[in-house]
């Protein structure tokens, strides 16, 4: 569908606490019957990064920006800080180029302010990601010559087969996550490997994880701020497999909307691969996520990562949709 301008009188301003009722209505309309990438507004200290458009008292668009990764001084010179934005419209306004452009201009200006706070040791990318179902939104930005493809990834889902049994009872007993001693017998590992789990990270533990992450993904490390954000989410937990006292493989998960386990940062050091460690991590994580009463578990994987796709499919994950990411030099 070609983009069409829409002439209207609207205002764009930062999000305020009184906007929550309008935000709830907006989310229900924007996400009804389809999968969309929709960021929640977070705590009040994040609202300076959130902008909403109103027309006749109704929220018609919402956008926000966030620093996803900050490159440490030791990162490769080719690495770049990454700021992402998320812009959503009411379905009937998705082809409104005037509104889309006005919202993007506000978000771009805020991204420049955030860039000024980042270390000047590396360049900065401004990007966005949309699911395949959000073709109109994606098309607006890909029609602009400055945006280039960043990567493609699949959103995969594991639905628990006996979920209908949980739904059939009025009260479901929540089982506590498996601890180290029980995990050793319930989820056995090859000789020389041992389980470790974290429900919070000390400063030293966070530094250790950041070093591990940098070794796996030197071009796109998670960064301290992003790690702290993930660790603050509901039901967050990190599972690791150690060898000789150091981490050989790791993943983290949390619970989204009280019903979906979100798995992220599945990694294995190269010298420990092809020993079933990633599968062990996934099986244990799925057990714990299900024990929390979740209906399913989801994760993202790069479309070209065939090895990871095989592991995830073997664990019962299926591709739900594709996310396409684009970026521009900021």
PDB file of C-alpha atoms in Angstrom:
ATOM      1  CA  UNK A   1       0.000   0.000   0.000  1.00  0.00           C
ATOM      2  CA  UNK A   2       1.539   3.368  -0.973  1.00  0.00           C
ATOM      3  CA  UNK A   3       2.187   5.860   1.813  1.00  0.00           C
ATOM      4  CA  UNK A   4      -0.363   8.671   1.880  1.00  0.00           C
ATOM      5  CA  UNK A   5      -0.060  12.035   3.658  1.00  0.00           C
ATOM      6  CA  UNK A   6      -2.735  12.843   6.211  1.00  0.00           C
ATOM      7  CA  UNK A   7      -3.478  16.426   7.107  1.00  0.00           C
ATOM      8  CA  UNK A   8      -4.551  16.795  10.716  1.00  0.00           C
ATOM      9  CA  UNK A   9      -4.052  18.844  13.837  1.00  0.00           C
ATOM     10  CA  UNK A  10      -2.096  16.914  16.431  1.00  0.00           C
ATOM     11  CA  UNK A  11       0.472  17.570  19.121  1.00  0.00           C
ATOM     12  CA  UNK A  12       3.618  15.631  20.027  1.00  0.00           C
ATOM     13  CA  UNK A  13       4.970  15.757  23.578  1.00  0.00           C
ATOM     14  CA  UNK A  14       6.858  13.630  26.132  1.00  0.00           C
ATOM     15  CA  UNK A  15       4.932  10.915  27.952  1.00  0.00           C
ATOM     16  CA  UNK A  16       3.327  11.829  31.287  1.00  0.00           C
ATOM     17  CA  UNK A  17       1.908   9.718  34.102  1.00  0.00           C
ATOM     18  CA  UNK A  18      -1.627  10.833  33.244  1.00  0.00           C
ATOM     19  CA  UNK A  19      -1.192   9.231  29.789  1.00  0.00           C
ATOM     20  CA  UNK A  20      -1.338   5.638  31.061  1.00  0.00           C
ATOM     21  CA  UNK A  21      -5.072   5.124  30.321  1.00  0.00           C
ATOM     22  CA  UNK A  22      -4.615   6.444  26.778  1.00  0.00           C
ATOM     23  CA  UNK A  23      -1.494   4.287  26.370  1.00  0.00           C
ATOM     24  CA  UNK A  24      -3.449   1.165  27.336  1.00  0.00           C
ATOM     25  CA  UNK A  25      -6.113   1.921  24.742  1.00  0.00           C
ATOM     26  CA  UNK A  26      -3.444   2.699  22.149  1.00  0.00           C
ATOM     27  CA  UNK A  27      -1.590  -0.565  22.778  1.00  0.00           C
ATOM     28  CA  UNK A  28      -4.762  -2.658  22.476  1.00  0.00           C
ATOM     29  CA  UNK A  29      -5.596  -1.046  19.147  1.00  0.00           C
ATOM     30  CA  UNK A  30      -2.059  -1.065  17.747  1.00  0.00           C
ATOM     31  CA  UNK A  31      -1.378  -4.703  18.644  1.00  0.00           C
ATOM     32  CA  UNK A  32      -4.812  -6.249  18.202  1.00  0.00           C
ATOM     33  CA  UNK A  33      -4.707  -9.508  16.251  1.00  0.00           C
ATOM     34  CA  UNK A  34      -1.066  -9.271  15.168  1.00  0.00           C
ATOM     35  CA  UNK A  35       2.495  -9.378  16.415  1.00  0.00           C
ATOM     36  CA  UNK A  36       4.185  -6.013  16.812  1.00  0.00           C
ATOM     37  CA  UNK A  37       7.388  -4.811  18.457  1.00  0.00           C
ATOM     38  CA  UNK A  38       6.026  -2.590  21.211  1.00  0.00           C
ATOM     39  CA  UNK A  39       8.243  -1.138  23.927  1.00  0.00           C
ATOM     40  CA  UNK A  40       6.734  -0.335  27.282  1.00  0.00           C
ATOM     41  CA  UNK A  41       7.481   3.118  28.679  1.00  0.00           C
ATOM     42  CA  UNK A  42       9.416   1.917  31.720  1.00  0.00           C
ATOM     43  CA  UNK A  43      10.029   3.905  34.874  1.00  0.00           C
ATOM     44  CA  UNK A  44       9.546   7.703  35.153  1.00  0.00           C
ATOM     45  CA  UNK A  45      13.260   8.368  34.609  1.00  0.00           C
ATOM     46  CA  UNK A  46      12.830   6.925  31.089  1.00  0.00           C
ATOM     47  CA  UNK A  47       9.880   9.088  30.075  1.00  0.00           C
ATOM     48  CA  UNK A  48      12.159  11.761  28.628  1.00  0.00           C
ATOM     49  CA  UNK A  49      12.837   9.180  25.890  1.00  0.00           C
ATOM     50  CA  UNK A  50       9.145   8.563  25.156  1.00  0.00           C
ATOM     51  CA  UNK A  51       7.025  10.785  22.905  1.00  0.00           C
ATOM     52  CA  UNK A  52       3.327  10.536  22.079  1.00  0.00           C
ATOM     53  CA  UNK A  53       1.143  12.172  19.461  1.00  0.00           C
ATOM     54  CA  UNK A  54      -2.386  13.200  20.430  1.00  0.00           C
ATOM     55  CA  UNK A  55      -5.319  14.230  18.281  1.00  0.00           C
ATOM     56  CA  UNK A  56      -8.576  15.353  19.910  1.00  0.00           C
ATOM     57  CA  UNK A  57      -7.377  13.859  23.191  1.00  0.00           C
ATOM     58  CA  UNK A  58      -6.653  10.441  21.630  1.00  0.00           C
ATOM     59  CA  UNK A  59      -3.171   8.902  21.444  1.00  0.00           C
ATOM     60  CA  UNK A  60      -2.489   8.186  17.769  1.00  0.00           C
ATOM     61  CA  UNK A  61       1.250   7.437  17.843  1.00  0.00           C
ATOM     62  CA  UNK A  62       3.938   6.545  20.362  1.00  0.00           C
ATOM     63  CA  UNK A  63       7.701   6.418  19.948  1.00  0.00           C
ATOM     64  CA  UNK A  64      10.746   6.038  22.144  1.00  0.00           C
ATOM     65  CA  UNK A  65      14.507   5.720  21.936  1.00  0.00           C
ATOM     66  CA  UNK A  66      16.965   3.734  24.015  1.00  0.00           C
ATOM     67  CA  UNK A  67      20.718   3.200  24.159  1.00  0.00           C
ATOM     68  CA  UNK A  68      21.035  -0.534  23.521  1.00  0.00           C
ATOM     69  CA  UNK A  69      24.797  -0.916  23.704  1.00  0.00           C
ATOM     70  CA  UNK A  70      27.719   1.284  24.643  1.00  0.00           C
ATOM     71  CA  UNK A  71      31.111   0.217  23.355  1.00  0.00           C
ATOM     72  CA  UNK A  72      33.817  -0.057  26.025  1.00  0.00           C
ATOM     73  CA  UNK A  73      37.184   1.552  25.217  1.00  0.00           C
ATOM     74  CA  UNK A  74      38.641  -1.906  24.484  1.00  0.00           C
ATOM     75  CA  UNK A  75      36.089  -2.666  21.758  1.00  0.00           C
ATOM     76  CA  UNK A  76      37.293  -2.866  18.166  1.00  0.00           C
ATOM     77  CA  UNK A  77      37.436   0.507  16.392  1.00  0.00           C
ATOM     78  CA  UNK A  78      34.893  -0.801  13.880  1.00  0.00           C
ATOM     79  CA  UNK A  79      32.351  -1.414  16.654  1.00  0.00           C
ATOM     80  CA  UNK A  80      29.654   1.205  17.138  1.00  0.00           C
ATOM     81  CA  UNK A  81      27.391   2.335  19.934  1.00  0.00           C
ATOM     82  CA  UNK A  82      23.797   1.419  19.168  1.00  0.00           C
ATOM     83  CA  UNK A  83      20.716   3.498  19.817  1.00  0.00           C
ATOM     84  CA  UNK A  84      17.376   2.018  18.769  1.00  0.00           C
ATOM     85  CA  UNK A  85      13.989   3.608  18.352  1.00  0.00           C
ATOM     86  CA  UNK A  86      10.507   2.109  18.363  1.00  0.00           C
ATOM     87  CA  UNK A  87       7.658   3.937  16.636  1.00  0.00           C
ATOM     88  CA  UNK A  88       4.089   2.656  16.586  1.00  0.00           C
ATOM     89  CA  UNK A  89       0.909   4.098  15.075  1.00  0.00           C
ATOM     90  CA  UNK A  90      -2.779   3.333  15.241  1.00  0.00           C
ATOM     91  CA  UNK A  91      -3.588   0.932  12.374  1.00  0.00           C
ATOM     92  CA  UNK A  92      -5.594   3.570  10.500  1.00  0.00           C
ATOM     93  CA  UNK A  93      -2.629   5.974  10.659  1.00  0.00           C
ATOM     94  CA  UNK A  94       0.147   3.617   9.562  1.00  0.00           C
ATOM     95  CA  UNK A  95       0.347   5.192   6.100  1.00  0.00           C
ATOM     96  CA  UNK A  96       0.227   8.769   7.422  1.00  0.00           C
ATOM     97  CA  UNK A  97       3.607   9.999   6.168  1.00  0.00           C
ATOM     98  CA  UNK A  98       3.179  13.419   7.736  1.00  0.00           C
ATOM     99  CA  UNK A  99       2.709  11.972  11.220  1.00  0.00           C
ATOM    100  CA  UNK A 100       5.392   9.325  10.764  1.00  0.00           C
ATOM    101  CA  UNK A 101       7.884  11.947   9.645  1.00  0.00           C
ATOM    102  CA  UNK A 102       7.053  14.312  12.497  1.00  0.00           C
ATOM    103  CA  UNK A 103       7.416  11.550  15.078  1.00  0.00           C
ATOM    104  CA  UNK A 104      10.692  10.365  13.597  1.00  0.00           C
ATOM    105  CA  UNK A 105      12.107  13.897  13.627  1.00  0.00           C
ATOM    106  CA  UNK A 106      11.418  14.123  17.372  1.00  0.00           C
ATOM    107  CA  UNK A 107      12.948  10.704  18.049  1.00  0.00           C
ATOM    108  CA  UNK A 108      15.981  11.490  15.888  1.00  0.00           C
ATOM    109  CA  UNK A 109      16.576  14.714  17.805  1.00  0.00           C
ATOM    110  CA  UNK A 110      16.408  12.832  21.118  1.00  0.00           C
ATOM    111  CA  UNK A 111      18.797  10.184  19.750  1.00  0.00           C
ATOM    112  CA  UNK A 112      21.313  12.920  18.963  1.00  0.00           C
ATOM    113  CA  UNK A 113      21.067  14.117  22.575  1.00  0.00           C
ATOM    114  CA  UNK A 114      21.734  10.586  23.813  1.00  0.00           C
ATOM    115  CA  UNK A 115      24.639  10.202  21.400  1.00  0.00           C
ATOM    116  CA  UNK A 116      26.282  13.281  22.900  1.00  0.00           C
ATOM    117  CA  UNK A 117      26.390  11.455  26.248  1.00  0.00           C
ATOM    118  CA  UNK A 118      28.203   8.414  24.830  1.00  0.00           C
ATOM    119  CA  UNK A 119      31.998   8.039  24.721  1.00  0.00           C
ATOM    120  CA  UNK A 120      33.454   9.558  21.566  1.00  0.00           C
ATOM    121  CA  UNK A 121      35.749   6.552  21.079  1.00  0.00           C
ATOM    122  CA  UNK A 122      33.315   4.924  18.657  1.00  0.00           C
ATOM    123  CA  UNK A 123      30.690   5.892  16.115  1.00  0.00           C
ATOM    124  CA  UNK A 124      26.957   5.470  16.702  1.00  0.00           C
ATOM    125  CA  UNK A 125      24.216   3.683  14.792  1.00  0.00           C
ATOM    126  CA  UNK A 126      20.540   4.562  15.071  1.00  0.00           C
ATOM    127  CA  UNK A 127      18.370   1.566  14.245  1.00  0.00           C
ATOM    128  CA  UNK A 128      14.932   0.028  14.474  1.00  0.00           C
ATOM    129  CA  UNK A 129      13.479  -3.448  14.181  1.00  0.00           C
ATOM    130  CA  UNK A 130      10.050  -4.567  13.008  1.00  0.00           C
ATOM    131  CA  UNK A 131       8.385  -7.915  12.537  1.00  0.00           C
ATOM    132  CA  UNK A 132       7.434  -8.934   9.019  1.00  0.00           C
ATOM    133  CA  UNK A 133       3.797  -8.130   9.787  1.00  0.00           C
ATOM    134  CA  UNK A 134       4.676  -4.441  10.216  1.00  0.00           C
ATOM    135  CA  UNK A 135       5.362  -3.858   6.524  1.00  0.00           C
ATOM    136  CA  UNK A 136       3.864  -0.365   6.334  1.00  0.00           C
ATOM    137  CA  UNK A 137       5.986   0.974   9.183  1.00  0.00           C
ATOM    138  CA  UNK A 138       9.136  -0.655   7.819  1.00  0.00           C
ATOM    139  CA  UNK A 139       8.414   0.604   4.324  1.00  0.00           C
ATOM    140  CA  UNK A 140       8.319   4.217   5.463  1.00  0.00           C
ATOM    141  CA  UNK A 141      11.905   4.029   6.708  1.00  0.00           C
ATOM    142  CA  UNK A 142      13.372   1.759   4.037  1.00  0.00           C
ATOM    143  CA  UNK A 143      12.124   4.225   1.440  1.00  0.00           C
ATOM    144  CA  UNK A 144      14.515   6.768   2.966  1.00  0.00           C
ATOM    145  CA  UNK A 145      17.956   6.362   1.335  1.00  0.00           C
ATOM    146  CA  UNK A 146      19.887   6.784   4.595  1.00  0.00           C
ATOM    147  CA  UNK A 147      18.623   3.514   6.122  1.00  0.00           C
ATOM    148  CA  UNK A 148      20.470   0.279   5.332  1.00  0.00           C
ATOM    149  CA  UNK A 149      19.759  -3.352   6.355  1.00  0.00           C
ATOM    150  CA  UNK A 150      21.397  -4.275   9.651  1.00  0.00           C
ATOM    151  CA  UNK A 151      20.350  -7.888  10.152  1.00  0.00           C
ATOM    152  CA  UNK A 152      17.510 -10.386   9.934  1.00  0.00           C
ATOM    153  CA  UNK A 153      16.502 -12.590  12.793  1.00  0.00           C
ATOM    154  CA  UNK A 154      13.755 -15.068  13.555  1.00  0.00           C
ATOM    155  CA  UNK A 155      11.418 -14.939  16.510  1.00  0.00           C
ATOM    156  CA  UNK A 156      11.027 -18.532  17.689  1.00  0.00           C
ATOM    157  CA  UNK A 157       8.471 -19.928  20.108  1.00  0.00           C
ATOM    158  CA  UNK A 158       8.225 -23.075  22.240  1.00  0.00           C
ATOM    159  CA  UNK A 159       4.640 -23.743  23.337  1.00  0.00           C
ATOM    160  CA  UNK A 160       4.249 -26.033  26.320  1.00  0.00           C
ATOM    161  CA  UNK A 161       2.158 -28.968  25.125  1.00  0.00           C
ATOM    162  CA  UNK A 162       0.320 -29.454  28.417  1.00  0.00           C
ATOM    163  CA  UNK A 163      -0.615 -25.803  28.850  1.00  0.00           C
ATOM    164  CA  UNK A 164      -4.290 -26.679  28.401  1.00  0.00           C
ATOM    165  CA  UNK A 165      -4.083 -28.758  31.570  1.00  0.00           C
ATOM    166  CA  UNK A 166      -2.794 -25.738  33.487  1.00  0.00           C
ATOM    167  CA  UNK A 167      -5.576 -23.559  32.082  1.00  0.00           C
ATOM    168  CA  UNK A 168      -8.190 -26.095  33.133  1.00  0.00           C
ATOM    169  CA  UNK A 169      -7.496 -25.687  36.851  1.00  0.00           C
ATOM    170  CA  UNK A 170      -8.332 -22.638  38.880  1.00  0.00           C
ATOM    171  CA  UNK A 171      -5.109 -22.526  40.865  1.00  0.00           C
ATOM    172  CA  UNK A 172      -1.710 -23.631  39.651  1.00  0.00           C
ATOM    173  CA  UNK A 173       1.069 -24.281  42.112  1.00  0.00           C
ATOM    174  CA  UNK A 174       4.211 -22.451  41.043  1.00  0.00           C
ATOM    175  CA  UNK A 175       7.325 -24.555  41.389  1.00  0.00           C
ATOM    176  CA  UNK A 176      10.504 -22.765  42.426  1.00  0.00           C
ATOM    177  CA  UNK A 177      13.361 -22.752  39.901  1.00  0.00           C
ATOM    178  CA  UNK A 178      15.766 -25.660  40.109  1.00  0.00           C
ATOM    179  CA  UNK A 179      18.821 -24.988  42.269  1.00  0.00           C
ATOM    180  CA  UNK A 180      22.359 -26.232  41.743  1.00  0.00           C
ATOM    181  CA  UNK A 181      22.199 -29.495  43.686  1.00  0.00           C
ATOM    182  CA  UNK A 182      18.903 -30.606  42.139  1.00  0.00           C
ATOM    183  CA  UNK A 183      20.025 -29.497  38.681  1.00  0.00           C
ATOM    184  CA  UNK A 184      23.035 -31.785  38.848  1.00  0.00           C
ATOM    185  CA  UNK A 185      20.748 -34.815  38.850  1.00  0.00           C
ATOM    186  CA  UNK A 186      17.790 -33.468  36.870  1.00  0.00           C
ATOM    187  CA  UNK A 187      19.941 -31.945  34.108  1.00  0.00           C
ATOM    188  CA  UNK A 188      23.230 -33.882  33.994  1.00  0.00           C
ATOM    189  CA  UNK A 189      26.290 -32.374  32.316  1.00  0.00           C
ATOM    190  CA  UNK A 190      29.426 -33.908  30.787  1.00  0.00           C
ATOM    191  CA  UNK A 191      32.277 -34.643  33.175  1.00  0.00           C
ATOM    192  CA  UNK A 192      34.131 -31.524  34.255  1.00  0.00           C
ATOM    193  CA  UNK A 193      31.129 -29.190  34.004  1.00  0.00           C
ATOM    194  CA  UNK A 194      28.909 -27.821  36.775  1.00  0.00           C
ATOM    195  CA  UNK A 195      25.800 -25.665  37.064  1.00  0.00           C
ATOM    196  CA  UNK A 196      25.650 -22.136  38.447  1.00  0.00           C
ATOM    197  CA  UNK A 197      22.626 -19.860  38.657  1.00  0.00           C
ATOM    198  CA  UNK A 198      22.173 -16.177  39.458  1.00  0.00           C
ATOM    199  CA  UNK A 199      18.995 -14.337  40.450  1.00  0.00           C
ATOM    200  CA  UNK A 200      20.967 -11.099  40.806  1.00  0.00           C
ATOM    201  CA  UNK A 201      24.473  -9.997  39.871  1.00  0.00           C
ATOM    202  CA  UNK A 202      27.054  -8.328  42.048  1.00  0.00           C
ATOM    203  CA  UNK A 203      29.333  -5.759  40.457  1.00  0.00           C
ATOM    204  CA  UNK A 204      32.102  -8.317  40.063  1.00  0.00           C
ATOM    205  CA  UNK A 205      29.730 -10.914  38.577  1.00  0.00           C
ATOM    206  CA  UNK A 206      28.384  -8.353  36.118  1.00  0.00           C
ATOM    207  CA  UNK A 207      31.948  -7.482  35.050  1.00  0.00           C
ATOM    208  CA  UNK A 208      32.720 -11.177  34.542  1.00  0.00           C
ATOM    209  CA  UNK A 209      29.634 -11.572  32.368  1.00  0.00           C
ATOM    210  CA  UNK A 210      30.435  -8.483  30.295  1.00  0.00           C
ATOM    211  CA  UNK A 211      33.892  -9.905  29.579  1.00  0.00           C
ATOM    212  CA  UNK A 212      32.332 -13.235  28.558  1.00  0.00           C
ATOM    213  CA  UNK A 213      29.813 -11.488  26.309  1.00  0.00           C
ATOM    214  CA  UNK A 214      32.561  -9.394  24.709  1.00  0.00           C
ATOM    215  CA  UNK A 215      34.486 -12.545  23.858  1.00  0.00           C
ATOM    216  CA  UNK A 216      31.471 -14.021  22.042  1.00  0.00           C
ATOM    217  CA  UNK A 217      30.152 -10.859  20.375  1.00  0.00           C
ATOM    218  CA  UNK A 218      33.024  -8.340  20.136  1.00  0.00           C
ATOM    219  CA  UNK A 219      31.191  -6.240  17.535  1.00  0.00           C
ATOM    220  CA  UNK A 220      27.919  -6.001  19.487  1.00  0.00           C
ATOM    221  CA  UNK A 221      28.569  -6.467  23.211  1.00  0.00           C
ATOM    222  CA  UNK A 222      25.592  -6.158  25.504  1.00  0.00           C
ATOM    223  CA  UNK A 223      27.068  -3.356  27.630  1.00  0.00           C
ATOM    224  CA  UNK A 224      26.585  -2.642  31.332  1.00  0.00           C
ATOM    225  CA  UNK A 225      23.398  -0.572  30.952  1.00  0.00           C
ATOM    226  CA  UNK A 226      21.612  -3.161  28.843  1.00  0.00           C
ATOM    227  CA  UNK A 227      22.656  -5.962  31.203  1.00  0.00           C
ATOM    228  CA  UNK A 228      21.354  -4.002  34.194  1.00  0.00           C
ATOM    229  CA  UNK A 229      18.066  -3.379  32.371  1.00  0.00           C
ATOM    230  CA  UNK A 230      17.561  -7.068  31.615  1.00  0.00           C
ATOM    231  CA  UNK A 231      18.529  -8.128  35.146  1.00  0.00           C
ATOM    232  CA  UNK A 232      15.817  -5.839  36.540  1.00  0.00           C
ATOM    233  CA  UNK A 233      12.970  -7.569  34.685  1.00  0.00           C
ATOM    234  CA  UNK A 234      10.348  -9.772  36.277  1.00  0.00           C
ATOM    235  CA  UNK A 235      11.556 -13.259  37.143  1.00  0.00           C
ATOM    236  CA  UNK A 236      15.022 -12.634  35.683  1.00  0.00           C
ATOM    237  CA  UNK A 237      17.508 -15.445  36.066  1.00  0.00           C
ATOM    238  CA  UNK A 238      20.878 -16.355  34.553  1.00  0.00           C
ATOM    239  CA  UNK A 239      21.905 -19.982  34.100  1.00  0.00           C
ATOM    240  CA  UNK A 240      25.524 -20.874  33.481  1.00  0.00           C
ATOM    241  CA  UNK A 241      27.642 -23.975  32.996  1.00  0.00           C
ATOM    242  CA  UNK A 242      31.137 -23.694  34.447  1.00  0.00           C
ATOM    243  CA  UNK A 243      34.365 -25.553  33.752  1.00  0.00           C
ATOM    244  CA  UNK A 244      37.375 -25.119  36.030  1.00  0.00           C
ATOM    245  CA  UNK A 245      35.578 -22.325  37.864  1.00  0.00           C
ATOM    246  CA  UNK A 246      34.834 -20.150  34.827  1.00  0.00           C
ATOM    247  CA  UNK A 247      31.767 -19.835  32.614  1.00  0.00           C
ATOM    248  CA  UNK A 248      31.729 -22.045  29.514  1.00  0.00           C
ATOM    249  CA  UNK A 249      28.100 -21.420  28.476  1.00  0.00           C
ATOM    250  CA  UNK A 250      25.306 -19.129  29.605  1.00  0.00           C
ATOM    251  CA  UNK A 251      21.779 -17.866  29.022  1.00  0.00           C
ATOM    252  CA  UNK A 252      19.327 -15.616  30.812  1.00  0.00           C
ATOM    253  CA  UNK A 253      15.545 -15.505  30.921  1.00  0.00           C
ATOM    254  CA  UNK A 254      12.706 -13.514  32.447  1.00  0.00           C
ATOM    255  CA  UNK A 255       8.894 -13.535  32.355  1.00  0.00           C
ATOM    256  CA  UNK A 256       7.045 -11.122  30.064  1.00  0.00           C
ATOM    257  CA  UNK A 257       3.387 -10.203  30.682  1.00  0.00           C
ATOM    258  CA  UNK A 258       3.174 -13.003  33.249  1.00  0.00           C
ATOM    259  CA  UNK A 259       2.835 -15.687  30.585  1.00  0.00           C
ATOM    260  CA  UNK A 260       5.842 -15.797  28.252  1.00  0.00           C
ATOM    261  CA  UNK A 261       9.376 -16.753  29.172  1.00  0.00           C
ATOM    262  CA  UNK A 262      11.846 -14.592  27.260  1.00  0.00           C
ATOM    263  CA  UNK A 263      15.212 -16.277  26.649  1.00  0.00           C
ATOM    264  CA  UNK A 264      18.192 -14.168  25.632  1.00  0.00           C
ATOM    265  CA  UNK A 265      21.977 -14.223  25.374  1.00  0.00           C
ATOM    266  CA  UNK A 266      22.429 -17.943  24.695  1.00  0.00           C
ATOM    267  CA  UNK A 267      26.188 -18.359  24.314  1.00  0.00           C
ATOM    268  CA  UNK A 268      28.903 -21.007  24.449  1.00  0.00           C
ATOM    269  CA  UNK A 269      32.635 -20.364  24.269  1.00  0.00           C
ATOM    270  CA  UNK A 270      34.130 -21.893  21.131  1.00  0.00           C
ATOM    271  CA  UNK A 271      36.338 -24.464  22.902  1.00  0.00           C
ATOM    272  CA  UNK A 272      33.287 -25.861  24.738  1.00  0.00           C
ATOM    273  CA  UNK A 273      30.954 -26.189  21.749  1.00  0.00           C
ATOM    274  CA  UNK A 274      29.424 -29.403  20.393  1.00  0.00           C
ATOM    275  CA  UNK A 275      29.208 -30.952  23.863  1.00  0.00           C
ATOM    276  CA  UNK A 276      25.500 -30.408  24.398  1.00  0.00           C
ATOM    277  CA  UNK A 277      25.889 -27.412  26.711  1.00  0.00           C
ATOM    278  CA  UNK A 278      23.466 -25.131  24.848  1.00  0.00           C
ATOM    279  CA  UNK A 279      20.862 -27.896  24.783  1.00  0.00           C
ATOM    280  CA  UNK A 280      21.308 -28.462  28.518  1.00  0.00           C
ATOM    281  CA  UNK A 281      20.848 -24.748  29.184  1.00  0.00           C
ATOM    282  CA  UNK A 282      17.702 -24.601  27.049  1.00  0.00           C
ATOM    283  CA  UNK A 283      16.153 -27.723  28.585  1.00  0.00           C
ATOM    284  CA  UNK A 284      16.682 -26.455  32.103  1.00  0.00           C
ATOM    285  CA  UNK A 285      15.451 -22.959  31.236  1.00  0.00           C
ATOM    286  CA  UNK A 286      12.308 -24.361  29.610  1.00  0.00           C
ATOM    287  CA  UNK A 287      11.639 -26.508  32.683  1.00  0.00           C
ATOM    288  CA  UNK A 288      11.934 -23.497  34.974  1.00  0.00           C
ATOM    289  CA  UNK A 289       9.891 -21.213  32.708  1.00  0.00           C
ATOM    290  CA  UNK A 290       7.086 -23.760  32.545  1.00  0.00           C
ATOM    291  CA  UNK A 291       7.219 -24.196  36.338  1.00  0.00           C
ATOM    292  CA  UNK A 292       6.486 -20.465  36.670  1.00  0.00           C
ATOM    293  CA  UNK A 293       3.126 -21.036  34.941  1.00  0.00           C
ATOM    294  CA  UNK A 294       4.113 -19.638  31.541  1.00  0.00           C
ATOM    295  CA  UNK A 295       2.248 -20.665  28.408  1.00  0.00           C
ATOM    296  CA  UNK A 296       5.315 -20.539  26.170  1.00  0.00           C
ATOM    297  CA  UNK A 297       8.903 -19.408  25.777  1.00  0.00           C
ATOM    298  CA  UNK A 298      10.366 -17.239  23.027  1.00  0.00           C
ATOM    299  CA  UNK A 299      13.798 -16.236  21.772  1.00  0.00           C
ATOM    300  CA  UNK A 300      15.484 -14.504  18.844  1.00  0.00           C
ATOM    301  CA  UNK A 301      18.133 -15.968  16.551  1.00  0.00           C
ATOM    302  CA  UNK A 302      19.941 -14.527  13.558  1.00  0.00           C
ATOM    303  CA  UNK A 303      18.488 -15.914  10.349  1.00  0.00           C
ATOM    304  CA  UNK A 304      21.912 -17.015   9.078  1.00  0.00           C
ATOM    305  CA  UNK A 305      22.945 -18.845  12.270  1.00  0.00           C
ATOM    306  CA  UNK A 306      22.228 -22.391  11.101  1.00  0.00           C
ATOM    307  CA  UNK A 307      23.940 -24.055  14.081  1.00  0.00           C
ATOM    308  CA  UNK A 308      21.775 -22.167  16.580  1.00  0.00           C
ATOM    309  CA  UNK A 309      18.641 -22.845  14.545  1.00  0.00           C
ATOM    310  CA  UNK A 310      19.310 -26.587  14.699  1.00  0.00           C
ATOM    311  CA  UNK A 311      19.769 -26.467  18.476  1.00  0.00           C
ATOM    312  CA  UNK A 312      16.601 -24.441  19.017  1.00  0.00           C
ATOM    313  CA  UNK A 313      14.503 -26.624  16.741  1.00  0.00           C
ATOM    314  CA  UNK A 314      15.758 -29.719  18.562  1.00  0.00           C
ATOM    315  CA  UNK A 315      14.581 -28.110  21.821  1.00  0.00           C
ATOM    316  CA  UNK A 316      11.079 -27.678  20.390  1.00  0.00           C
ATOM    317  CA  UNK A 317      11.197 -24.084  19.130  1.00  0.00           C
ATOM    318  CA  UNK A 318       9.481 -23.110  15.881  1.00  0.00           C
ATOM    319  CA  UNK A 319       9.815 -19.947  13.813  1.00  0.00           C
ATOM    320  CA  UNK A 320       6.911 -17.579  14.460  1.00  0.00           C
ATOM    321  CA  UNK A 321       7.962 -14.590  12.389  1.00  0.00           C
ATOM    322  CA  UNK A 322      10.963 -12.684  11.090  1.00  0.00           C
ATOM    323  CA  UNK A 323      12.285  -9.416  12.465  1.00  0.00           C
ATOM    324  CA  UNK A 324      14.085  -7.065  10.105  1.00  0.00           C
ATOM    325  CA  UNK A 325      16.464  -4.456  11.473  1.00  0.00           C
ATOM    326  CA  UNK A 326      17.726  -1.344   9.697  1.00  0.00           C
ATOM    327  CA  UNK A 327      20.103   1.408  10.805  1.00  0.00           C
ATOM    328  CA  UNK A 328      21.594   4.737   9.852  1.00  0.00           C
ATOM    329  CA  UNK A 329      24.848   6.431  10.906  1.00  0.00           C
ATOM    330  CA  UNK A 330      23.999   8.971  13.562  1.00  0.00           C
TER     331      UNK A 330
END
